[in-house]
Amino acid sequence: MRSSSVLRTAAIAGAALFGYAAVIERNWFALRRCEVPVLPPGARPLRVLHISDTHLTPGRHRLLSFLRTLDSLDPDLVVNTGDSIAHEHAVRPFLDALGPLLDRPGIFVFGSNDLYSPELKNPARYIWRTSADEHRRHVPDLPWAELGDSLEAAGWMNASNRRGRIKVGDADVEVAGVHDSHISRDRYDRIAGPADPAADLRLAVMHSPEPAVMDRFVSDGFDLLLAGHTHGGQVCLPGWGTLVTNCGLEPARARGLSQHPSGAGPGRRAFLHVSAGLGTSPRAPIRFACRPEATLLTLVPRIG
Ligand SMILES: [Fe+2]
């Protein structure tokens, strides 16, 4: 084959792959389900809807439509692990799409992209550079406060560097969370301390699953850690999986359920669920071998 033909074939294949990643897979939403044995013996199962990283811009109609379907899962609790918006006018469409989910018990934390609008960059740049480098701006330019106030007005708990207690059905849930460690806004010392062993569930919520932060949650006795941020790698290699996590977490745990040990030594472990997220930055609008997702976690009694 002549070299010009090879180049033409490679260009066509590249354009087809990009088109698939930008148009088809980016809008091919998946609902994942998994069971987590984390409740006391005999407890009634709890359905927890975990959403993350919607990075919403007002024109993402398919994403908004998918969000509107999630209330039909009848979750007992909704947890949103941040990076919800990517546009100054995204708060209202985000709230409208959540709709009746806002009437359910809910918890949220902020991610860096709730504060700072996306900047123009090479979409593949995150593979070799952490996006923390991009958050050198110090004055947020997105309506994160409006987003937080609206969610709190609906009754959701803002767990960004906060700790509290909520009732989910009959269950007494202790909740602690941090703001985004990816931009050094986490303040664990404000929420540090042993979790209450009498609570039915000890739940930790964060945007970035930084191992050092998770070590502290596990050492304090939290049973279930929920995070987002990684996008599951966003562009993955078929047959291999995640290439990068954009944080200190290893690629094998970039999405789905795993366990996290206590940094204090052997013994205690907690379940970790990382959502691959529902969106992408508008500046890197592709997904490959890593569909956008929401997850319904069914919490059931511990084994043994
Ligand atoms: Fe994100």
PDB file of N, CA and C and ligand atoms in Angstrom, residues 52-55 82-83 113 207 228-231 234 279-281, ligand 1:
ATOM      1  N   SER A  52     -22.268  11.402  39.905  1.00  0.00           N
ATOM      2  CA  SER A  52     -21.046  12.202  40.022  1.00  0.00           C
ATOM      3  C   SER A  52     -20.679  12.810  38.672  1.00  0.00           C
ATOM      4  N   ASP A  53     -19.900  13.879  38.735  1.00  0.00           N
ATOM      5  CA  ASP A  53     -19.219  14.409  37.541  1.00  0.00           C
ATOM      6  C   ASP A  53     -20.145  14.592  36.342  1.00  0.00           C
ATOM      7  N   THR A  54     -21.283  15.234  36.574  1.00  0.00           N
ATOM      8  CA  THR A  54     -22.157  15.502  35.415  1.00  0.00           C
ATOM      9  C   THR A  54     -21.565  16.609  34.532  1.00  0.00           C
ATOM     10  N   HIS A  55     -20.749  17.502  35.107  1.00  0.00           N
ATOM     11  CA  HIS A  55     -20.119  18.585  34.318  1.00  0.00           C
ATOM     12  C   HIS A  55     -21.152  19.216  33.371  1.00  0.00           C
ATOM     13  N   GLY A  82     -19.956  15.473  43.275  1.00  0.00           N
ATOM     14  CA  GLY A  82     -19.348  16.709  42.790  1.00  0.00           C
ATOM     15  C   GLY A  82     -19.032  16.807  41.316  1.00  0.00           C
ATOM     16  N   ASP A  83     -18.467  17.970  40.939  1.00  0.00           N
ATOM     17  CA  ASP A  83     -18.274  18.351  39.536  1.00  0.00           C
ATOM     18  C   ASP A  83     -19.616  18.296  38.803  1.00  0.00           C
ATOM     19  N   ASN A 113     -14.514  21.481  39.675  1.00  0.00           N
ATOM     20  CA  ASN A 113     -15.176  22.028  38.490  1.00  0.00           C
ATOM     21  C   ASN A 113     -16.532  22.658  38.792  1.00  0.00           C
ATOM     22  N   HIS A 207     -15.005  14.160  46.700  1.00  0.00           N
ATOM     23  CA  HIS A 207     -14.906  14.182  45.243  1.00  0.00           C
ATOM     24  C   HIS A 207     -13.716  13.337  44.789  1.00  0.00           C
ATOM     25  N   GLY A 228     -15.837  10.371  43.301  1.00  0.00           N
ATOM     26  CA  GLY A 228     -15.956  10.470  41.843  1.00  0.00           C
ATOM     27  C   GLY A 228     -14.610  10.868  41.269  1.00  0.00           C
ATOM     28  N   HIS A 229     -14.613  11.910  40.452  1.00  0.00           N
ATOM     29  CA  HIS A 229     -13.393  12.580  39.986  1.00  0.00           C
ATOM     30  C   HIS A 229     -12.615  11.850  38.893  1.00  0.00           C
ATOM     31  N   THR A 230     -12.451  10.545  38.985  1.00  0.00           N
ATOM     32  CA  THR A 230     -11.551   9.855  38.050  1.00  0.00           C
ATOM     33  C   THR A 230     -12.130   9.734  36.650  1.00  0.00           C
ATOM     34  N   HIS A 231     -13.448   9.827  36.526  1.00  0.00           N
ATOM     35  CA  HIS A 231     -14.165   9.522  35.272  1.00  0.00           C
ATOM     36  C   HIS A 231     -13.844   8.098  34.801  1.00  0.00           C
ATOM     37  N   GLN A 234     -11.854   7.745  31.713  1.00  0.00           N
ATOM     38  CA  GLN A 234     -12.514   8.458  30.599  1.00  0.00           C
ATOM     39  C   GLN A 234     -12.151   7.923  29.228  1.00  0.00           C
ATOM     40  N   GLY A 279     -20.538  12.676  33.022  1.00  0.00           N
ATOM     41  CA  GLY A 279     -20.186  13.671  32.006  1.00  0.00           C
ATOM     42  C   GLY A 279     -18.706  13.695  31.700  1.00  0.00           C
ATOM     43  N   THR A 280     -18.339  14.736  31.001  1.00  0.00           N
ATOM     44  CA  THR A 280     -16.930  15.017  30.720  1.00  0.00           C
ATOM     45  C   THR A 280     -16.768  16.521  30.757  1.00  0.00           C
ATOM     46  N   SER A 281     -15.551  16.963  30.944  1.00  0.00           N
ATOM     47  CA  SER A 281     -15.320  18.388  30.770  1.00  0.00           C
ATOM     48  C   SER A 281     -15.712  18.767  29.344  1.00  0.00           C
TER      49      SER A 281
HETATM   50 FE    FE B   1     -15.010  15.484  36.895  1.00  0.00          FE
END
